[in-house]
CSV table of C-alpha atoms in Angstrom, one decimal:
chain,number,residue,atom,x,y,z
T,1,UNK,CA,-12.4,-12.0,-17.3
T,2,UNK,CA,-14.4,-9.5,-15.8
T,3,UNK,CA,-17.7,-9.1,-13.8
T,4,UNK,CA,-16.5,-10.8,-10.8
T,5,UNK,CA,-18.3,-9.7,-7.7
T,6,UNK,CA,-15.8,-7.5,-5.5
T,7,UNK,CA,-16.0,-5.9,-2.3
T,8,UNK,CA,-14.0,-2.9,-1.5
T,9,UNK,CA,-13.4,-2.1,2.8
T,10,UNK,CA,-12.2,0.9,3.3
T,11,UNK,CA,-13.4,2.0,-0.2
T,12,UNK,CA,-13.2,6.0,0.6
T,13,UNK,CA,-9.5,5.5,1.9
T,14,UNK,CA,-6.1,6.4,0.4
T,15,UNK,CA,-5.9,3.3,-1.6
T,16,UNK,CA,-9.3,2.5,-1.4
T,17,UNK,CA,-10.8,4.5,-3.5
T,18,UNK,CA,-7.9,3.7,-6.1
T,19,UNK,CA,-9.1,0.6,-5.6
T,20,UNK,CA,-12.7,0.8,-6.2
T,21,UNK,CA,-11.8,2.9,-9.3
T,22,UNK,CA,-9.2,0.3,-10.6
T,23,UNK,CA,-12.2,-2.3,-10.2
T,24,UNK,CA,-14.9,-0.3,-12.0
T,25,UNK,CA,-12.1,0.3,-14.6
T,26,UNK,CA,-11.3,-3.6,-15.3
T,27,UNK,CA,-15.4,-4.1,-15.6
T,28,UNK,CA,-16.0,-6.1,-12.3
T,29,UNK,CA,-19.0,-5.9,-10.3
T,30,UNK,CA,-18.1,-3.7,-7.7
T,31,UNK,CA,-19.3,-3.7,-4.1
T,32,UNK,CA,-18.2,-1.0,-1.5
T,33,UNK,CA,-19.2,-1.1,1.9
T,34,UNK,CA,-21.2,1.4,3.6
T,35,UNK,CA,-20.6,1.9,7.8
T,36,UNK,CA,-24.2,2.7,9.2
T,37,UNK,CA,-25.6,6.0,9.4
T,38,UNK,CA,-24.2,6.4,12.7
T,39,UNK,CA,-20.6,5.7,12.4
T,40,UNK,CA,-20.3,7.6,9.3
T,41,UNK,CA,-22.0,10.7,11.7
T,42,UNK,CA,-21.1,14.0,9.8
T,43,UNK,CA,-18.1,12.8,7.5
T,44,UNK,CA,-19.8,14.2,4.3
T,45,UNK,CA,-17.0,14.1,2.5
T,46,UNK,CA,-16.7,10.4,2.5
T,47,UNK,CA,-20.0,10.2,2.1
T,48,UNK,CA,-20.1,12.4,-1.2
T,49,UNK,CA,-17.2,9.5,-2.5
T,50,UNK,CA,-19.5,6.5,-1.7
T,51,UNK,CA,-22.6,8.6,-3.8
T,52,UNK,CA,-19.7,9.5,-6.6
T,53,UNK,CA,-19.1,5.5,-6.6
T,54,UNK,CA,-22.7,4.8,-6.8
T,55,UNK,CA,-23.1,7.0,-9.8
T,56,UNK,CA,-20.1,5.6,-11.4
T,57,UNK,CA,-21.3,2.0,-11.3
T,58,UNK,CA,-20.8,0.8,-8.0
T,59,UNK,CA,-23.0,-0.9,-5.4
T,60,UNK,CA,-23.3,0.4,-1.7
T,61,UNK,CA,-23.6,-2.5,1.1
T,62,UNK,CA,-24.2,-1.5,4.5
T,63,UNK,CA,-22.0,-3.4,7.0
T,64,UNK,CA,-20.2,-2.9,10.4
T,65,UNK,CA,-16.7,-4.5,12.0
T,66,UNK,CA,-19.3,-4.3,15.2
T,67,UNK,CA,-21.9,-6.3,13.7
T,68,UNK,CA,-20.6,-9.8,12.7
T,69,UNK,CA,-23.5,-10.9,11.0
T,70,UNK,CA,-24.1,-8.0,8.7
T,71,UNK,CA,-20.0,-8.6,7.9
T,72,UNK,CA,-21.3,-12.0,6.8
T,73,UNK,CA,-24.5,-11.4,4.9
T,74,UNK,CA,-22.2,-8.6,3.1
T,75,UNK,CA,-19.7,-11.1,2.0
T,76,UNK,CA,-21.8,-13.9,1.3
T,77,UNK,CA,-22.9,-11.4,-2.3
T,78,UNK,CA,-19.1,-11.1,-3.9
T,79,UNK,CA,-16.8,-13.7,-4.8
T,80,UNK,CA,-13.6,-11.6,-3.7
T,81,UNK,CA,-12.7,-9.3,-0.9
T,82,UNK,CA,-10.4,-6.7,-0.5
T,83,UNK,CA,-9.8,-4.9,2.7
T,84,UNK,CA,-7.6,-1.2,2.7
T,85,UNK,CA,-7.7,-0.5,6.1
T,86,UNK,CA,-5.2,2.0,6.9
T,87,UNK,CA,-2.5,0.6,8.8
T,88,UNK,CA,-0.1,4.1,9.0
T,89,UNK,CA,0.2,5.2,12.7
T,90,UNK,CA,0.0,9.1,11.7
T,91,UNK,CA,-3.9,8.3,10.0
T,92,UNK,CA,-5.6,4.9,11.6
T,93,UNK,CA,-4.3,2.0,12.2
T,94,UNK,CA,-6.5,-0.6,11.9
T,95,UNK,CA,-5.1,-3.9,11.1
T,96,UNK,CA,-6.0,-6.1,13.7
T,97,UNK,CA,-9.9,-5.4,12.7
T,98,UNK,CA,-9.3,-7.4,9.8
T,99,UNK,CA,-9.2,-10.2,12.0
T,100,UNK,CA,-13.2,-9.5,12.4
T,101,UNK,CA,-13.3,-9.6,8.2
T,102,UNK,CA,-11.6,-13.7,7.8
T,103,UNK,CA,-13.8,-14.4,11.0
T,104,UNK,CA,-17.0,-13.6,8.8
T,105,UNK,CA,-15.2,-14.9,5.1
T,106,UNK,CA,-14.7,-18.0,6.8
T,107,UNK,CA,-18.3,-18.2,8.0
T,108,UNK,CA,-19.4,-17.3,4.8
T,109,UNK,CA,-17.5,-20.1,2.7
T,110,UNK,CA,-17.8,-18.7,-0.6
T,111,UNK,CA,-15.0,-16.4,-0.9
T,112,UNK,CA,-12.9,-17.3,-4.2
T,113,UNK,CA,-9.8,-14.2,-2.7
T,114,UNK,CA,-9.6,-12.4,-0.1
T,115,UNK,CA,-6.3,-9.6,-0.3
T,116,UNK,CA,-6.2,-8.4,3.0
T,117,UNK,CA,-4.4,-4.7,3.8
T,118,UNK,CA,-0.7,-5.0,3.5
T,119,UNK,CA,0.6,-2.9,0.6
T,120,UNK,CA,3.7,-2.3,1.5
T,121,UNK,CA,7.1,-3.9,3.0
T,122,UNK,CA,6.6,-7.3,2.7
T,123,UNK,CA,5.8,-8.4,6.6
T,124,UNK,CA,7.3,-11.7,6.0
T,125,UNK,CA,10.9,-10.4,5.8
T,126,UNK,CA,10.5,-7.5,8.6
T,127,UNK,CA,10.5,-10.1,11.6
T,128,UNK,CA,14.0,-8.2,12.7
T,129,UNK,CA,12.7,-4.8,12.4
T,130,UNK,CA,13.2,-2.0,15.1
T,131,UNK,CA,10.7,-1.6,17.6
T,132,UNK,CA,8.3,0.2,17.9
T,133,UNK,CA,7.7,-0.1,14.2
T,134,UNK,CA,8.3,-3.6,13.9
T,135,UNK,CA,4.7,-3.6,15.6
T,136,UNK,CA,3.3,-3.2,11.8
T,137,UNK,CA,4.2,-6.1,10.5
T,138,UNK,CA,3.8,-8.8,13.5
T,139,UNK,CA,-0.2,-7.2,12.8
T,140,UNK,CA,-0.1,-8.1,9.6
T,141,UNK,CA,1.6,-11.6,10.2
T,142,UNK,CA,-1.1,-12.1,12.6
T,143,UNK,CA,-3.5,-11.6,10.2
T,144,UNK,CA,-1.9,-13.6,7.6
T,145,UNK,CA,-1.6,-16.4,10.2
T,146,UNK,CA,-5.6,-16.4,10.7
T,147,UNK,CA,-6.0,-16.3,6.6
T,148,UNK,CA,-4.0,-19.5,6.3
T,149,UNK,CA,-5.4,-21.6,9.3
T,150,UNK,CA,-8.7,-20.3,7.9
T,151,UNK,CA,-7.8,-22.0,4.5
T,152,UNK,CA,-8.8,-18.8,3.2
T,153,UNK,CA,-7.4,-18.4,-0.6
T,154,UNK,CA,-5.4,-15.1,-1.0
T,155,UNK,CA,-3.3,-12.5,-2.6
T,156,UNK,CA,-1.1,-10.5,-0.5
T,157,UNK,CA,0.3,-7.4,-2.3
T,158,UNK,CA,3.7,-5.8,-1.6
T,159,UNK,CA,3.4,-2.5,-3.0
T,160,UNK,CA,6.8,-1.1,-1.6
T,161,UNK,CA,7.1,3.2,-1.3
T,162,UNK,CA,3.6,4.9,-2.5
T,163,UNK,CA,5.0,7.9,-4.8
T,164,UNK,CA,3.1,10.2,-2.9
T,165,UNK,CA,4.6,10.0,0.4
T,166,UNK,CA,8.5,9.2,-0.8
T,167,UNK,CA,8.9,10.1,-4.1
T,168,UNK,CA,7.6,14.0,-4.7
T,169,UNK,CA,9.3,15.4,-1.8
T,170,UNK,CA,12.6,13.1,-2.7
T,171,UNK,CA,11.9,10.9,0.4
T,172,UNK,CA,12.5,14.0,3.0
T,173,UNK,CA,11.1,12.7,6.5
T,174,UNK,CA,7.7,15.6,8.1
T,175,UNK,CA,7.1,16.8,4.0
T,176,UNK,CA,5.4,16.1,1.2
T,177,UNK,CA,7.0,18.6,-1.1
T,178,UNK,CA,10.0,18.5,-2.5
T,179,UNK,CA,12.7,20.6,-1.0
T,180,UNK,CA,13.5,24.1,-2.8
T,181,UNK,CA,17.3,24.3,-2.0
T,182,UNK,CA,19.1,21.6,0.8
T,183,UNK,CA,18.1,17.9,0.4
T,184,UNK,CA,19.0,15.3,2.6
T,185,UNK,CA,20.5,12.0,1.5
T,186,UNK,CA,20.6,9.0,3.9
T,187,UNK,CA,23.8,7.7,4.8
T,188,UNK,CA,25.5,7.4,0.8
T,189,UNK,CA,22.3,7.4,-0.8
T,190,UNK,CA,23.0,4.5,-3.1
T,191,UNK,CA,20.5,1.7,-1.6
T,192,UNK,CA,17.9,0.5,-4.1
T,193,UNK,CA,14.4,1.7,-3.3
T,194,UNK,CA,11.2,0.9,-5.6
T,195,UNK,CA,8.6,3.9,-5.9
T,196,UNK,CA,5.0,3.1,-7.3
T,197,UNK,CA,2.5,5.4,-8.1
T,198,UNK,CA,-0.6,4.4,-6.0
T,199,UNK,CA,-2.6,4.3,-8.9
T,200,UNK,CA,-0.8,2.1,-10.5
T,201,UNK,CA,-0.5,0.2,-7.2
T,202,UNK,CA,-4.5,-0.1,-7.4
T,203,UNK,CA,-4.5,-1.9,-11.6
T,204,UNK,CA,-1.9,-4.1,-10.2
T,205,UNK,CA,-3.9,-5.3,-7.4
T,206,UNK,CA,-7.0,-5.8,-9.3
T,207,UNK,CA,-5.6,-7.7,-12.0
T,208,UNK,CA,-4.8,-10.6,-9.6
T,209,UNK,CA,-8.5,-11.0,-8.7
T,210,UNK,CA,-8.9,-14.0,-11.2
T,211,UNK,CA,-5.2,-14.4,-11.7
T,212,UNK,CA,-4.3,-18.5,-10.7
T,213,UNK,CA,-0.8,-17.7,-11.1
T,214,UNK,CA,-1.4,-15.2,-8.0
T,215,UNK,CA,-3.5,-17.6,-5.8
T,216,UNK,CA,-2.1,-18.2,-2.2
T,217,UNK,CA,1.3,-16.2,-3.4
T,218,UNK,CA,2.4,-12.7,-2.6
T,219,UNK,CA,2.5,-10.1,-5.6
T,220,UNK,CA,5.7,-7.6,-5.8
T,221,UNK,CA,5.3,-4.9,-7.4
T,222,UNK,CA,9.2,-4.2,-9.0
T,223,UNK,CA,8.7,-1.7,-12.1
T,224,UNK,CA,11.8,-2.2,-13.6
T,225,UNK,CA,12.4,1.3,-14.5
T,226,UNK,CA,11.2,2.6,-11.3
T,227,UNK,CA,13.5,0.9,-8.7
T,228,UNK,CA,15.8,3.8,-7.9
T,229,UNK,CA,18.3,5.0,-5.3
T,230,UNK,CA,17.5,8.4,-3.8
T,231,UNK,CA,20.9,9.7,-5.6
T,232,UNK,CA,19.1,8.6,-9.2
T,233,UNK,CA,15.2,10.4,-7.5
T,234,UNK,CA,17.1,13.1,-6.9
T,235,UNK,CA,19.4,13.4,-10.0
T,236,UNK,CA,15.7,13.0,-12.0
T,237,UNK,CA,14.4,16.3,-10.3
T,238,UNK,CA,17.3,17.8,-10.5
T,239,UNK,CA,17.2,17.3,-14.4
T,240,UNK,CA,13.7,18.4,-14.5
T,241,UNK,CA,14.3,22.0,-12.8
T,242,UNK,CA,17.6,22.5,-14.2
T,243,UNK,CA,20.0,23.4,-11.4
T,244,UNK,CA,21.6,21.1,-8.7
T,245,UNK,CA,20.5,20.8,-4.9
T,246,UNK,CA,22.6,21.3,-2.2
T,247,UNK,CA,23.2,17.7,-0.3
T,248,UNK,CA,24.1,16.7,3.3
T,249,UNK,CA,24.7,12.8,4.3
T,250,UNK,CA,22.6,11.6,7.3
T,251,UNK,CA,24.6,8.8,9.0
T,252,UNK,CA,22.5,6.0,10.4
T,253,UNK,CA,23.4,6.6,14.0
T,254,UNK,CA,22.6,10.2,13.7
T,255,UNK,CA,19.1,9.4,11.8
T,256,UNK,CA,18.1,7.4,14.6
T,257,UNK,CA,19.6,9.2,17.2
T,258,UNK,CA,16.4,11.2,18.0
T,259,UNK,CA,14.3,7.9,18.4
T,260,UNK,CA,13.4,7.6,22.0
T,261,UNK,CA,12.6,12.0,22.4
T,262,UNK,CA,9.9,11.3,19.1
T,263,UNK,CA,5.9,10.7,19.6
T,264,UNK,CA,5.2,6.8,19.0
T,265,UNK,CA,3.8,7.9,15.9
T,266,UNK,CA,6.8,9.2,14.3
T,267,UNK,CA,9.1,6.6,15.6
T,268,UNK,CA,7.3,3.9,13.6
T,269,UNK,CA,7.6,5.9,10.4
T,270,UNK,CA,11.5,6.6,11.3
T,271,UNK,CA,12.2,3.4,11.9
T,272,UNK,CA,10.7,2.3,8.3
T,273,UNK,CA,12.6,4.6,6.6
T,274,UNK,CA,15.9,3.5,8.1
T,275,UNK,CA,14.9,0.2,6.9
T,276,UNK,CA,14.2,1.3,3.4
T,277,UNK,CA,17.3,3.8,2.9
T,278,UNK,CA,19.9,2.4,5.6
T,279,UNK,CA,19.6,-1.6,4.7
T,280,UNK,CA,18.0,-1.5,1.4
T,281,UNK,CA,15.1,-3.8,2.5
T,282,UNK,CA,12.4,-3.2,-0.3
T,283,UNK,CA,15.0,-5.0,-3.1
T,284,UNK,CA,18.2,-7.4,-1.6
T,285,UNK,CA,16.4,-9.9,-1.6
T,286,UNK,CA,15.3,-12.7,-4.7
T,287,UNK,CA,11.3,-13.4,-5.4
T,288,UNK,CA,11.3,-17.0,-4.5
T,289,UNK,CA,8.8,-19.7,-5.6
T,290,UNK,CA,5.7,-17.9,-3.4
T,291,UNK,CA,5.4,-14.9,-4.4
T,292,UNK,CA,5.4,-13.3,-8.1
T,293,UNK,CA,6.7,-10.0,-10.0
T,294,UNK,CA,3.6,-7.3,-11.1
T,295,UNK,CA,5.1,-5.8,-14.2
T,296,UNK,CA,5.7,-9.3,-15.2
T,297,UNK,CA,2.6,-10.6,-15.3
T,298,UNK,CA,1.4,-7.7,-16.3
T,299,UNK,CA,3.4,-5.9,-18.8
T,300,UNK,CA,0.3,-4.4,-20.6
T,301,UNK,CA,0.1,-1.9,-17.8
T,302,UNK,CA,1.9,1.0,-18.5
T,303,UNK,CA,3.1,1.9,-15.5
T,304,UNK,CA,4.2,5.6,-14.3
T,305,UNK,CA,8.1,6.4,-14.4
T,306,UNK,CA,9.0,8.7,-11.6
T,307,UNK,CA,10.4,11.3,-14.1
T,308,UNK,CA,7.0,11.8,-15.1
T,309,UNK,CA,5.6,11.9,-11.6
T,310,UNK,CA,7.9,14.7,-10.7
T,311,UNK,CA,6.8,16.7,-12.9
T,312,UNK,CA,3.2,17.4,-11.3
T,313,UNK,CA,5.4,18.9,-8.9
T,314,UNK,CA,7.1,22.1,-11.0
């Protein structure tokens, strides 16, 4: 195990740069790619990260989704591939450019996995999800459609709710802080969610790399002790601050209610949520024969309860 060649896309990203950590952690060669001088421009701050991974260990490759051929040439150095493209309407959304990434890992040929940008919902299972959201994850099928036709082997990685957008503020919709007096629970509060911390998101994914039990399957990431309901999120940071929060119920009808009057934005993000905390989508559902359990496979990870995350937040 170890020292297999890796490229990161997307390596200065939210999860990216998890990523690229997770890999220098677990001893692989690590590639990151490097836009050209003039797409990076003046964004010195993602610069300074790509230097700071070049220190730590990590190789720079200059590349472009514009340029096919230097896609190719860049791939043609690692034996695995892993694109976190941001596909979240309120940052970039960028999915459908990974359709210019199998294009040049199929040229290539020597790709042993490629785990394309998903980490989240599993896309699979969200063909009946409200529009305009439901525009998420016909991207990602469509990307998943050109892996397979591609014969391309892969990992896709269904992370369920990063932490740090629904667990510290106790999954309050516009915040990322918890509130200080009123919170609001959706509809009886009692559907089961599953909160990772995105670090711990970033060790799972990496140890799947040279996995065989996680070739051509999809990985779920189910910490045992961290799926919740919002009542049990909200009873943990209660506990930690000592003194109960004032709670109103937020019916379905009047959580979508404001849909159409929204930017499109927000109305993708409202209709996830009413997914996650209305119908329970992240965990009524059985891991069948494709697709495998994280903490599972890997129960030498140690993975963060959300007690302990909470309490970065007193």
């Amino acid at each position: 195990m170890g020292k297999t060649r890796v490229l990161v896309l997307g390596g200065t990203g939210y999860m990216g740069k998890r990523i690229v950590r997770a890999c220098l952690d677990q001893g692989h060669t690590t590639y990151v790619l490097q836009r050209p001088a003039q797409e990076i421009g003046l964004d010195i701050e993602k610069l300074q990260m790509l230097l700071a991974f070049k220190e730590q260990g990590a190789r720079l490759v200059e590349g472009s989704f514009s340029d096919h051929q230097s896609l190719v040439n860049t791939v043609k150095q690692v034996d695995v591939v892993i694109c976190t493209m941001s596909g979240v309407h309120f940052r970039s959304h960028n999915i459908l450019m990974q359709l210019k990434l199998v294009e040049a890992i199929k040229e290539a040929g020597n790709v042993k996995r490629f785990l394309p940008s998903e980490f989240g919902m599993d896309p699979a299972l969200m063909g009946h999800a409200l529009e305009p959201g439901k525009v998420t994850f016909d991207e990602k099928m469509t990307v998943r459609k050109a892996i397979e036709e591609s014969k391309i082997p892969f990992t896709y990685v269904s992370a369920n709710c990063f932490a740090g957008y629904f667990a510290g503020n106790l999954s309050q919709l516009g915040t990322l802080l918890p509130p200080k007096d009123k919170v609001g629970i959706y509809g009886d509060g009692n559907e089961k969610v599953i909160f990772v911390d995105e670090d711990d998101v970033a060790t799972y994914t990496v140890k799947t790399i040279d996995d065989p039990r996680t070739l051509n399957k999809t990985l779920y990431l189910r910490p045992q002790e961290n799926i919740l309901t919002q009542r049990q999120l909200i009873e943990k940071w209660e506990k930690l601050i000592g003194r109960t929060l004032e709670k109103f119920h937020i019916s379905a009808q009047d959580f979508l209610a404001p849909m159409k009057v929204l930017d499109y934005a927000t109305q993708v993000g409202l209709g996830h949520f009413y997914h996650i905390f209305y119908e329970g989508c992240l965990a009524n559902f059985d891991i069948g024969e494709e697709g495998e359990e994280a903490s599972q496979l890997y129960p030498e990870v140690q993975y963060t309860r959300m007690d302990t995350y909470l309490k970065r937040y007193i």
